[in-house]
PDB file of C-alpha atoms and ligand atoms in Angstrom:
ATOM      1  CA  UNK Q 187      59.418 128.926  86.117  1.00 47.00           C
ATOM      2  CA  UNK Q 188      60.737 125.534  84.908  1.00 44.00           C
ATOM      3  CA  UNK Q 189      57.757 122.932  85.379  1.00 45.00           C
ATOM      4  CA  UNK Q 190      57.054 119.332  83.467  1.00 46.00           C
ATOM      5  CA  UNK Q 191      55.031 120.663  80.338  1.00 43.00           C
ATOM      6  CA  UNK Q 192      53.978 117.157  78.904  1.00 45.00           C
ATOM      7  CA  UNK Q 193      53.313 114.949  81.888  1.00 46.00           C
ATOM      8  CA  UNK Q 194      52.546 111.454  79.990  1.00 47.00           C
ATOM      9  CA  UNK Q 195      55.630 112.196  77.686  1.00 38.00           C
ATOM     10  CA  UNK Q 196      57.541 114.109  80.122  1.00 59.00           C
ATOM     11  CA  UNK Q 197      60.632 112.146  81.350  1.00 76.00           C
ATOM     12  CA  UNK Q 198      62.059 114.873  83.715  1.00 89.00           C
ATOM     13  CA  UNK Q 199      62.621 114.266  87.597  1.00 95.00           C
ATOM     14  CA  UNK Q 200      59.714 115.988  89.285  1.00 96.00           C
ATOM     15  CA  UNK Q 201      59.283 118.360  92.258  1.00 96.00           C
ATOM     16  CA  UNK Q 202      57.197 116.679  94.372  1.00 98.00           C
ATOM     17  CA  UNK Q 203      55.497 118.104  97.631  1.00 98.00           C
ATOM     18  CA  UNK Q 204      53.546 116.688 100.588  1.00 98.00           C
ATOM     19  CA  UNK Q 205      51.088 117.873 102.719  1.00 98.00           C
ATOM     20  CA  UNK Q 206      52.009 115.081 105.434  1.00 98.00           C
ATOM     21  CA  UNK Q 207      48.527 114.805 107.313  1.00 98.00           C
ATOM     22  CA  UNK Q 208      46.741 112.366 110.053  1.00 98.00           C
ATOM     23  CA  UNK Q 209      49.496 112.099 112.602  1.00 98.00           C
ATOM     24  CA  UNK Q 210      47.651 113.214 115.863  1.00 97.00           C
ATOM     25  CA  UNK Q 211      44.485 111.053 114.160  1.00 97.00           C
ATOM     26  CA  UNK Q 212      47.319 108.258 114.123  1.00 98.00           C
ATOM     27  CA  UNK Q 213      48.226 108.539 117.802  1.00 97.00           C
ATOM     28  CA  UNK Q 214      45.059 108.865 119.161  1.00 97.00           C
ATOM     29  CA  UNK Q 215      43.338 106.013 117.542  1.00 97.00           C
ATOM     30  CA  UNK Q 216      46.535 103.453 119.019  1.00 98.00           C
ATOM     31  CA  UNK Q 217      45.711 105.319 122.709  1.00 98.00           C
ATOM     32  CA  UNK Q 218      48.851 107.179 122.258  1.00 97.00           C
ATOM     33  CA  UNK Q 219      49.490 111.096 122.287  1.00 95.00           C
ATOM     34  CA  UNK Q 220      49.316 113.088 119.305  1.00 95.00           C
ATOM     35  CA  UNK Q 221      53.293 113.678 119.975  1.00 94.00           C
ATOM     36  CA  UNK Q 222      53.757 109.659 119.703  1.00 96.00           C
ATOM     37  CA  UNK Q 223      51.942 110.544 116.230  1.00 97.00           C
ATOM     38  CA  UNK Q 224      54.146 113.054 115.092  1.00 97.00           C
ATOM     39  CA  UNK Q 225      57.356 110.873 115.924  1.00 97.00           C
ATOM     40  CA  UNK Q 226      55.783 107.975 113.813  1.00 98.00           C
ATOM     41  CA  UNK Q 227      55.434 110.391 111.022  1.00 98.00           C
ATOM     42  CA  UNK Q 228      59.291 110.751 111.116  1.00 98.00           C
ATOM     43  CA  UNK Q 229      59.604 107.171 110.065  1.00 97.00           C
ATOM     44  CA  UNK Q 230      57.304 107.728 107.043  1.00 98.00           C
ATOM     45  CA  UNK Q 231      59.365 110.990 106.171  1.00 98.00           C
ATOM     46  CA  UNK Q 232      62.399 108.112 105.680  1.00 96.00           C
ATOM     47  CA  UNK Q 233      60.381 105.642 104.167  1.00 97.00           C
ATOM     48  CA  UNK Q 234      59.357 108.261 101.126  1.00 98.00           C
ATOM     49  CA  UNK Q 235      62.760 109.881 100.830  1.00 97.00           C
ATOM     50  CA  UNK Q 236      64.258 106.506 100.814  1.00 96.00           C
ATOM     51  CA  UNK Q 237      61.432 105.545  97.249  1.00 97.00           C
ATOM     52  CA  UNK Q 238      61.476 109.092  96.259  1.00 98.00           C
ATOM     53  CA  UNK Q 239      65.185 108.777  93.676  1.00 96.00           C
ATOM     54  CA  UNK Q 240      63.679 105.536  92.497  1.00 97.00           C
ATOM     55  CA  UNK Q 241      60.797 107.243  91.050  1.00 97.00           C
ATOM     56  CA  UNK Q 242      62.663 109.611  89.264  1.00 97.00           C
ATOM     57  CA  UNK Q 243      61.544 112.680  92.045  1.00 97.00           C
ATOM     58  CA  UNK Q 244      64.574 114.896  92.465  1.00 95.00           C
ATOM     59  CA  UNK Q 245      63.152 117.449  94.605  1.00 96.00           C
ATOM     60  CA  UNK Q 246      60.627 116.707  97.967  1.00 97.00           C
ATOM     61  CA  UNK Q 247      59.164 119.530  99.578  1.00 97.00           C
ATOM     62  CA  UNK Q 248      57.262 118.135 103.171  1.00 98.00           C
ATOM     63  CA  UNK Q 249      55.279 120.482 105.201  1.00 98.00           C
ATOM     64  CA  UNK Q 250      56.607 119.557 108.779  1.00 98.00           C
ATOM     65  CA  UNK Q 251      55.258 122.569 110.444  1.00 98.00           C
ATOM     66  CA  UNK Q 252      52.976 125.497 109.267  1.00 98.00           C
ATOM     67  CA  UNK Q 253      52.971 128.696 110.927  1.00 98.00           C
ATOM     68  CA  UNK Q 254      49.266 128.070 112.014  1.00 98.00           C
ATOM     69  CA  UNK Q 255      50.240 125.151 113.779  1.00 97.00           C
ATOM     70  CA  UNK Q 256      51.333 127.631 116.556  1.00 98.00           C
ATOM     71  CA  UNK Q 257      48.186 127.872 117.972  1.00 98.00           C
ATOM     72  CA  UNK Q 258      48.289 123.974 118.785  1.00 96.00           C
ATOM     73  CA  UNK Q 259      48.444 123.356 122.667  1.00 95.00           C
ATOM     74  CA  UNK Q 260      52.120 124.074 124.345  1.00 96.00           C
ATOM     75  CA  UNK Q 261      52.677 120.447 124.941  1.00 95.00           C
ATOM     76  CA  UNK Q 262      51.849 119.767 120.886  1.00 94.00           C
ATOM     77  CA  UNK Q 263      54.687 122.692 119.301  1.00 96.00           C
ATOM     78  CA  UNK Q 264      57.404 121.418 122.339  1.00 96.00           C
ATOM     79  CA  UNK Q 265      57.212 118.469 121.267  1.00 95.00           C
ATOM     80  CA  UNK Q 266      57.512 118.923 117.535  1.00 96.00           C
ATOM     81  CA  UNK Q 267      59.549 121.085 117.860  1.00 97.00           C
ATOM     82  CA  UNK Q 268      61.808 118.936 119.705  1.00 96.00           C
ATOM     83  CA  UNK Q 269      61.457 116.141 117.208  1.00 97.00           C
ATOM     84  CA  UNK Q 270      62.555 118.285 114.575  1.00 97.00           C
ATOM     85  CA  UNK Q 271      65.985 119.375 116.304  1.00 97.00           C
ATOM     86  CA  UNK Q 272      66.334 115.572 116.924  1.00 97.00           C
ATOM     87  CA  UNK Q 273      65.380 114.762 113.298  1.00 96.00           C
ATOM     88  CA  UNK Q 274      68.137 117.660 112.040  1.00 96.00           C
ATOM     89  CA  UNK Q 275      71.055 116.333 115.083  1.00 97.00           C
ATOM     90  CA  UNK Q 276      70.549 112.342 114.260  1.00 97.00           C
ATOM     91  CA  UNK Q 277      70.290 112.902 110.368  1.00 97.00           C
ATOM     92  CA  UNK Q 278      72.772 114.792 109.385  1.00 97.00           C
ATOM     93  CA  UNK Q 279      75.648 112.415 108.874  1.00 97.00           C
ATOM     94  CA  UNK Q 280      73.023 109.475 107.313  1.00 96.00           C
ATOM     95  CA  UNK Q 281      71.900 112.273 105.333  1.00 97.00           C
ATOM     96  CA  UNK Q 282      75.368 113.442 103.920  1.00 97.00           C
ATOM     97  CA  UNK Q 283      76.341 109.925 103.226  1.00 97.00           C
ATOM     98  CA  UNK Q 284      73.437 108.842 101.166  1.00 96.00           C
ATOM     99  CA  UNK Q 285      73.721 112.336  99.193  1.00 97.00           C
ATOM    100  CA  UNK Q 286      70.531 113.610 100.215  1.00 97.00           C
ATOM    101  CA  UNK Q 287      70.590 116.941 100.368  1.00 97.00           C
ATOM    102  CA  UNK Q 288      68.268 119.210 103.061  1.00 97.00           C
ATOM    103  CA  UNK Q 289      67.241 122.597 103.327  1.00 96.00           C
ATOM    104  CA  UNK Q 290      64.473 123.712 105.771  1.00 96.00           C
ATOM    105  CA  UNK Q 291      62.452 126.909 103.956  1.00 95.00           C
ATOM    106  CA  UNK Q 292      59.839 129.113 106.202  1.00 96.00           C
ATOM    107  CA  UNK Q 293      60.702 131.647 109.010  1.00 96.00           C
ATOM    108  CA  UNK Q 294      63.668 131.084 111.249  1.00 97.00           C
ATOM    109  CA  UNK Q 295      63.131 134.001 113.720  1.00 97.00           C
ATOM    110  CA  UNK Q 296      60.396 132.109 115.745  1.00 97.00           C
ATOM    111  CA  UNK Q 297      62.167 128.859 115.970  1.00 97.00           C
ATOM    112  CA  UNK Q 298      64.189 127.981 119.417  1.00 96.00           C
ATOM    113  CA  UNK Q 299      67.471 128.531 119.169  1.00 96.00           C
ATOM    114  CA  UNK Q 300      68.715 125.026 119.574  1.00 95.00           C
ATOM    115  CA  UNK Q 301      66.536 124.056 116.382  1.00 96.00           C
ATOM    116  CA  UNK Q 302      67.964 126.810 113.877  1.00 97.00           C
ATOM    117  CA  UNK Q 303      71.092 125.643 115.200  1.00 97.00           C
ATOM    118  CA  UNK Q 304      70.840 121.649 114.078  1.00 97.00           C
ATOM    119  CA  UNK Q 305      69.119 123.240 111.192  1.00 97.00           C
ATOM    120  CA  UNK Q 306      71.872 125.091 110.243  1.00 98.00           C
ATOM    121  CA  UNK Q 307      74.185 122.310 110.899  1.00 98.00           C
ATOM    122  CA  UNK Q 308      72.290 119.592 108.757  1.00 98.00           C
ATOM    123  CA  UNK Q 309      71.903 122.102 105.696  1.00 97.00           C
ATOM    124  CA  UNK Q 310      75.987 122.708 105.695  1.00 97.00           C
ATOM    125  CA  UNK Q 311      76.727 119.049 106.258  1.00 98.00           C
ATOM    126  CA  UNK Q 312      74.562 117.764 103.371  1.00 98.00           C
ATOM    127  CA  UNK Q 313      74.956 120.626 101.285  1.00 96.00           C
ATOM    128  CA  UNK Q 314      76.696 118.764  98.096  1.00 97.00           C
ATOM    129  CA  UNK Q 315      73.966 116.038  98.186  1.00 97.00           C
ATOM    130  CA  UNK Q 316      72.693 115.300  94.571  1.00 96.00           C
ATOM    131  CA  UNK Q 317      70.764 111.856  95.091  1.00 97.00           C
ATOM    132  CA  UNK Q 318      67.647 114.212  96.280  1.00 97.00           C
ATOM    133  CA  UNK Q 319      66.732 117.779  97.222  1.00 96.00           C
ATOM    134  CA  UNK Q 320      64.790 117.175 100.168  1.00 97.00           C
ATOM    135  CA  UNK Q 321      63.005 120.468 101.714  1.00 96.00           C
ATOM    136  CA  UNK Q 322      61.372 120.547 104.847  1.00 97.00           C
ATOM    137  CA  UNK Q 323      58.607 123.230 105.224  1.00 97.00           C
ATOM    138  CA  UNK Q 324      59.010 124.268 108.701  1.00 98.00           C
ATOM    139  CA  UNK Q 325      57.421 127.605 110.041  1.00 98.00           C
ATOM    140  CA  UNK Q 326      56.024 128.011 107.039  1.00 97.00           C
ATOM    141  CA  UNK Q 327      53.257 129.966 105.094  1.00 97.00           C
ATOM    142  CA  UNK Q 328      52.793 130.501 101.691  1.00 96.00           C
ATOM    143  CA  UNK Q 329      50.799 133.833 102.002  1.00 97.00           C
ATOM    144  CA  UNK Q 330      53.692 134.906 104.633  1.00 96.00           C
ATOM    145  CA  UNK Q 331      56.357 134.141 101.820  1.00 94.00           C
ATOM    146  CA  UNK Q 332      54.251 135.429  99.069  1.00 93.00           C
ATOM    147  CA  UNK Q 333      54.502 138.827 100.998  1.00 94.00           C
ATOM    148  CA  UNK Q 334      58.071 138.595 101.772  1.00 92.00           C
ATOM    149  CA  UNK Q 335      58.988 137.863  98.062  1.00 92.00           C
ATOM    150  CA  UNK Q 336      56.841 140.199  96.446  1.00 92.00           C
ATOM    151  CA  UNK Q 337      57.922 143.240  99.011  1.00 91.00           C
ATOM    152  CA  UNK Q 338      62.017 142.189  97.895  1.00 88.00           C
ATOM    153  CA  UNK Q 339      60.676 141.834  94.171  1.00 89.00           C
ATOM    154  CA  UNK Q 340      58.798 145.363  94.312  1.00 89.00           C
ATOM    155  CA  UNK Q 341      62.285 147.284  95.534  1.00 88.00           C
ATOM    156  CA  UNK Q 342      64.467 145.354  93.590  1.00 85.00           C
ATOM    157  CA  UNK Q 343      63.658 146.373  89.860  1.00 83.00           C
ATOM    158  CA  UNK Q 344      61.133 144.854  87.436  1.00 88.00           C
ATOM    159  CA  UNK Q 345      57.973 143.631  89.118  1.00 91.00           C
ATOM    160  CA  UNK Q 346      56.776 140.437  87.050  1.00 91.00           C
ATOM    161  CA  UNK Q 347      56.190 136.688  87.234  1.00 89.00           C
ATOM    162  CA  UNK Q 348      59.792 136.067  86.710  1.00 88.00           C
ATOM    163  CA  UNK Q 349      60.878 138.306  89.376  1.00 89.00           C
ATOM    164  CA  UNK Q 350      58.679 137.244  92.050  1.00 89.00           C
ATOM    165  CA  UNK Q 351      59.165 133.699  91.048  1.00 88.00           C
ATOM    166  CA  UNK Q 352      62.703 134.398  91.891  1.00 87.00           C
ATOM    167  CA  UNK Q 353      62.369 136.293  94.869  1.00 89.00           C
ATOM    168  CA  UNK Q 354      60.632 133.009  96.075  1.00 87.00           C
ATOM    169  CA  UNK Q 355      63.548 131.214  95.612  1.00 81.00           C
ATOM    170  CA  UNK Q 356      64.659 129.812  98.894  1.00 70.00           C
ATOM    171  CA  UNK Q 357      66.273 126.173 100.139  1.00 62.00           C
ATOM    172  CA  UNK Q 358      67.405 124.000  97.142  1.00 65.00           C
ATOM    173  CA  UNK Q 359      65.556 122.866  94.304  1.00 66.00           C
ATOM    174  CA  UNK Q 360      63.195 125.604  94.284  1.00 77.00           C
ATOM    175  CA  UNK Q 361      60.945 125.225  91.246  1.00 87.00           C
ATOM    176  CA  UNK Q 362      56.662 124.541  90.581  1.00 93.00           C
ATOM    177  CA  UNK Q 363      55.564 121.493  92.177  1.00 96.00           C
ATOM    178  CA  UNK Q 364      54.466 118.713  89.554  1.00 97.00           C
ATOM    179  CA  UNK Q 365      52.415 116.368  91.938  1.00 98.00           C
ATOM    180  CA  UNK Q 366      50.924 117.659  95.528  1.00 98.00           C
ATOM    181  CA  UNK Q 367      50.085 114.734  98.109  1.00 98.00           C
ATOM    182  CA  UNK Q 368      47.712 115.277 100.919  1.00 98.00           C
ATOM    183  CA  UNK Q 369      47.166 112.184 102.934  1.00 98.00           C
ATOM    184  CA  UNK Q 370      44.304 111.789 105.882  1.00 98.00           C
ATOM    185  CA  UNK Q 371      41.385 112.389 103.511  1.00 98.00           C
ATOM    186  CA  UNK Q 372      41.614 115.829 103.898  1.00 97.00           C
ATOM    187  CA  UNK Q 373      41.732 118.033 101.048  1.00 97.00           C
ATOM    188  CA  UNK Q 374      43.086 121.392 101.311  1.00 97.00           C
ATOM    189  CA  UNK Q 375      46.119 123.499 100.235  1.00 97.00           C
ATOM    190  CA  UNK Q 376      46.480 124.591 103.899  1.00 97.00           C
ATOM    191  CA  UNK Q 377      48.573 127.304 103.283  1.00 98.00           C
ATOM    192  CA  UNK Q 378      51.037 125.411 101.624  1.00 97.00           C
ATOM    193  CA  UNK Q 379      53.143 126.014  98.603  1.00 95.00           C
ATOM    194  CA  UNK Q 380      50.667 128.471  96.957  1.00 95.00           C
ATOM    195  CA  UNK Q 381      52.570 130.118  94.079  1.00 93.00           C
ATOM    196  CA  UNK Q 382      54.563 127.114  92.926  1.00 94.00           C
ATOM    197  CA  UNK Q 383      51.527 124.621  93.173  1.00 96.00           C
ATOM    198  CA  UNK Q 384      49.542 126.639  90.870  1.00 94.00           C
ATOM    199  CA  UNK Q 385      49.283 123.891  88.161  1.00 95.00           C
ATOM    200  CA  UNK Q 386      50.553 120.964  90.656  1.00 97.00           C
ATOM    201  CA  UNK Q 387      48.363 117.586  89.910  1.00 97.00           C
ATOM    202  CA  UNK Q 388      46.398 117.033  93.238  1.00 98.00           C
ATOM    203  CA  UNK Q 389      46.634 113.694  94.555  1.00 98.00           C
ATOM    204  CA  UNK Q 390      44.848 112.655  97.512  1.00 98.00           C
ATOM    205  CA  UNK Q 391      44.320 109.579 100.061  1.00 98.00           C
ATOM    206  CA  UNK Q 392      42.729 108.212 102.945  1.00 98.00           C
ATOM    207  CA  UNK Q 393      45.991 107.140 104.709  1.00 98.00           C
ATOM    208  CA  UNK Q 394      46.800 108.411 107.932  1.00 98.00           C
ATOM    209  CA  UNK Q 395      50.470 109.887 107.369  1.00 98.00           C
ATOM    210  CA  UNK Q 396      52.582 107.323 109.393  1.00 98.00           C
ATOM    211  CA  UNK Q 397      51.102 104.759 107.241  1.00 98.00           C
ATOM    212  CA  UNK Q 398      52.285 105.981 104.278  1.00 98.00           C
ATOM    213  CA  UNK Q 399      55.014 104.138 102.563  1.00 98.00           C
ATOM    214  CA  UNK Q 400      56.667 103.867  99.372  1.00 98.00           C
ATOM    215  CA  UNK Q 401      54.189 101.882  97.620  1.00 98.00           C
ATOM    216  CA  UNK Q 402      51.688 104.833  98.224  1.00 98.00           C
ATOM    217  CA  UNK Q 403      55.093 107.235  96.566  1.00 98.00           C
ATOM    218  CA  UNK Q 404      54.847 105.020  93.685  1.00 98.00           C
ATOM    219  CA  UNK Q 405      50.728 105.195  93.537  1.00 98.00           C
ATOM    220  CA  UNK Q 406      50.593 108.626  93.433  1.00 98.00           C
ATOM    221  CA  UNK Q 407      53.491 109.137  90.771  1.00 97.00           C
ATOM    222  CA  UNK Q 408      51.568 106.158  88.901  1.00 96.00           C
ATOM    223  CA  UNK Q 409      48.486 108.670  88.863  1.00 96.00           C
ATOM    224  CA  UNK Q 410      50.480 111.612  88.489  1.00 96.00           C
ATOM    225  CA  UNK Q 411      52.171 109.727  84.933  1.00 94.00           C
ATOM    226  CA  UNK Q 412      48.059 109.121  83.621  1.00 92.00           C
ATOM    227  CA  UNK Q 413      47.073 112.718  83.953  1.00 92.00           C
ATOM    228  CA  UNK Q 414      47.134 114.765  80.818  1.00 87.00           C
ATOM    229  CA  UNK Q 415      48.384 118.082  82.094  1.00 87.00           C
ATOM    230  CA  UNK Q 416      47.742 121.192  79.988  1.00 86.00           C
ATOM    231  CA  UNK Q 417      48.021 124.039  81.992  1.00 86.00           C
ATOM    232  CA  UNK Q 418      45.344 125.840  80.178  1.00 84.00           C
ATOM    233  CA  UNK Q 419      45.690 124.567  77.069  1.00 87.00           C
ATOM    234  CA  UNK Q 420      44.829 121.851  74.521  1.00 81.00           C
ATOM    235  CA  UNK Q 421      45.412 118.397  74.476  1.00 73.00           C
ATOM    236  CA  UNK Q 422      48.307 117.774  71.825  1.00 67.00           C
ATOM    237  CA  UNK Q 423      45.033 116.563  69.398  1.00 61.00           C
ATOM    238  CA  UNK Q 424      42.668 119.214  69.876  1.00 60.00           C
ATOM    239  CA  UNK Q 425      45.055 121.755  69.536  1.00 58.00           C
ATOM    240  CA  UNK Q 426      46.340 120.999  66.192  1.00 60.00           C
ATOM    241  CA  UNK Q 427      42.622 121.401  65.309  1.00 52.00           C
ATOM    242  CA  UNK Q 428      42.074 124.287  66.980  1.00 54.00           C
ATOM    243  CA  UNK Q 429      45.162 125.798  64.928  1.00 49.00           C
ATOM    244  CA  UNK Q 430      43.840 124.983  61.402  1.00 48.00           C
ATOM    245  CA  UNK Q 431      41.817 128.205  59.949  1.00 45.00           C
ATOM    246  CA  UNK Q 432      38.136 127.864  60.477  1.00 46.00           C
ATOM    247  CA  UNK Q 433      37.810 127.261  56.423  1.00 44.00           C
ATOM    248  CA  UNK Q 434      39.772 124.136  56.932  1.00 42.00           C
ATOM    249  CA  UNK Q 435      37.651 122.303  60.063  1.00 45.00           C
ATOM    250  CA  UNK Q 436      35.343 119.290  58.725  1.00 43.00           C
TER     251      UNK Q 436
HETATM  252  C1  FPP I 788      49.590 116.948 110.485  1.00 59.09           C
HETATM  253  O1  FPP I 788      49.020 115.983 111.306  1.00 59.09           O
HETATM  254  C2  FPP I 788      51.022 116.896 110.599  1.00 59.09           C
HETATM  255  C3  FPP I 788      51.764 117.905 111.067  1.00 59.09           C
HETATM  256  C4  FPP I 788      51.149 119.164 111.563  1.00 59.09           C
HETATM  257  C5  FPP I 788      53.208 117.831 111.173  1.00 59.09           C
HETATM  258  C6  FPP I 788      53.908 116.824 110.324  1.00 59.09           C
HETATM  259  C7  FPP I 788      55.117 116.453 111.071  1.00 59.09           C
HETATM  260  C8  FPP I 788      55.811 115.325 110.966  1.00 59.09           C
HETATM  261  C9  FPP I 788      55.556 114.275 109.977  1.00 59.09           C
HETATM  262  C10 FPP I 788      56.869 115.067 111.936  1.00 59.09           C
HETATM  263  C11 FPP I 788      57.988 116.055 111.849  1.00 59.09           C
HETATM  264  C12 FPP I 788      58.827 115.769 110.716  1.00 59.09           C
HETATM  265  C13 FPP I 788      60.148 115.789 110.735  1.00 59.09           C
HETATM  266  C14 FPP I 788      60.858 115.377 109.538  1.00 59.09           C
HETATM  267  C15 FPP I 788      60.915 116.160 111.908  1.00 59.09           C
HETATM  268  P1  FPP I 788      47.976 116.463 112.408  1.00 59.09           P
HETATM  269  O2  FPP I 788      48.715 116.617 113.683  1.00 59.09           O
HETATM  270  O3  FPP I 788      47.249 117.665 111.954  1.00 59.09           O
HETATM  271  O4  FPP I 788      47.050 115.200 112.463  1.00 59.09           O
HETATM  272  P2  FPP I 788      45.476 115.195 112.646  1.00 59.09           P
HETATM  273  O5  FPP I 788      44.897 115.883 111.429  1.00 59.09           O
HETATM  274  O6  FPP I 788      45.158 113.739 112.692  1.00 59.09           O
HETATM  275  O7  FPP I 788      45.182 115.908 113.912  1.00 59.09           O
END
């Protein structure tokens, strides 16, 4: 799996993934519905992929809709759901023109009809986009996709790392997450991208989802560029130390 091995030194575009939180929170503390929330959190999905090529982050995984967040009242999932076939209709040219590319990963099968249809439709009209790999995590679970990959992986030849890494795979982009952004204070994986955030830099913050803007992008990348990552290993210092032979330590 490709991931950024140096983070201070590291000048590679990073994988970046949100965990876009606080939206009914949002809605209820303005006297609004939790819906009214949601559609606010739209704008903030712009505002970061508008920062997001400016800070050198190529790919943006957002979790839009878990597969848990079926159990939310009828009113909640119609009306996401129909903000997310709006989203996909009204986007798609916008989209194509500023070369963002978008994929949707998670399970298609439950979706209404209309939806996998303007999802199909934005992911073939921006489908040359190279400015950004934006993914949005919709019906999604990352035990349920764990499962799926590692069942195709198991009948498919070699079972290792590599293979279920690639069995994975889906939407554009797909690699390990470098930075993972939960916003509302909470601080949980929820589900999300479990394999590929398994050395992701955990960033969190008190602001309610539709509040987040760019500035907050560039905060947590800010962070993200002071963290010495090391997944499991030394820092560049102590690990020429620990290679000397014990004779040779002070
Ligand atoms: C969590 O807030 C947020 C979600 C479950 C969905 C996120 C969805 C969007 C930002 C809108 C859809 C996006 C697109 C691009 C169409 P919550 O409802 O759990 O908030 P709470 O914790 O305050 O209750």
């Amino acid at each position: 799996m490709q991931s950024n091995l140096q983070c201070k030194s590291t000048t590679s575009p990073l994988h970046v993934g949100i965990i876009m939180d606080g939206n009914g929170r949002w809605g209820e503390r303005r006297g609004l519905t939790r819906t009214e929330g949601h559609r606010a959190g739209v704008d903030a999905v712009g505002r970061v992929m508008t920062a997001a090529p400016g800070l050198n982050i190529d790919t943006l995984t957002m979790f839009a809709f878990s597969s848990d967040n079926w159990k939310r009242p009828r009113p909640e999932v119609d009306g996401m759901m129909h903000l997310i076939e709006h989203y996909m209709t009204m986007q798609a040219q916008p989209f194509a023109d500023a070369g963002i590319r978008l994929t949707v990963i998670g399970r298609r099968d439950r979706l209404p009809d209309a939806t996998v249809a303007a999802i199909e439709k934005i992911e073939s009209v921006t489908a040359t986009g190279t400015t950004l790999n934006a993914r949005l995590a919709i019906d999604f679970s990352g035990r349920h996709a764990l499962l799926e990959a590692a069942a195709r992986a198991f009948w498919s030849g070699p079972f290792t790392a590599d293979t279920l890494s690639a069995a994975l795979a889906t939407g554009s982009g797909y690699r390990d997450i470098d930075l993972l952004i939960r916003t509302s204070g909470e601080q949980r994986l929820s589900d999300f991208l479990l394999w590929e955030s398994a050395y992701a830099e955990l960033w969190f913050t008190q602001t309610l989802w539709p509040d987040f803007t760019g500035e907050n992008l560039q905060q947590a990348v800010d962070a993200f560029r002071n963290r010495n990552r090391r997944f499991g290993g030394l820092p560049e210092a102590a690990a020429a130390v620990s290679s000397q032979p014990a004779h040779a330590l002070p």
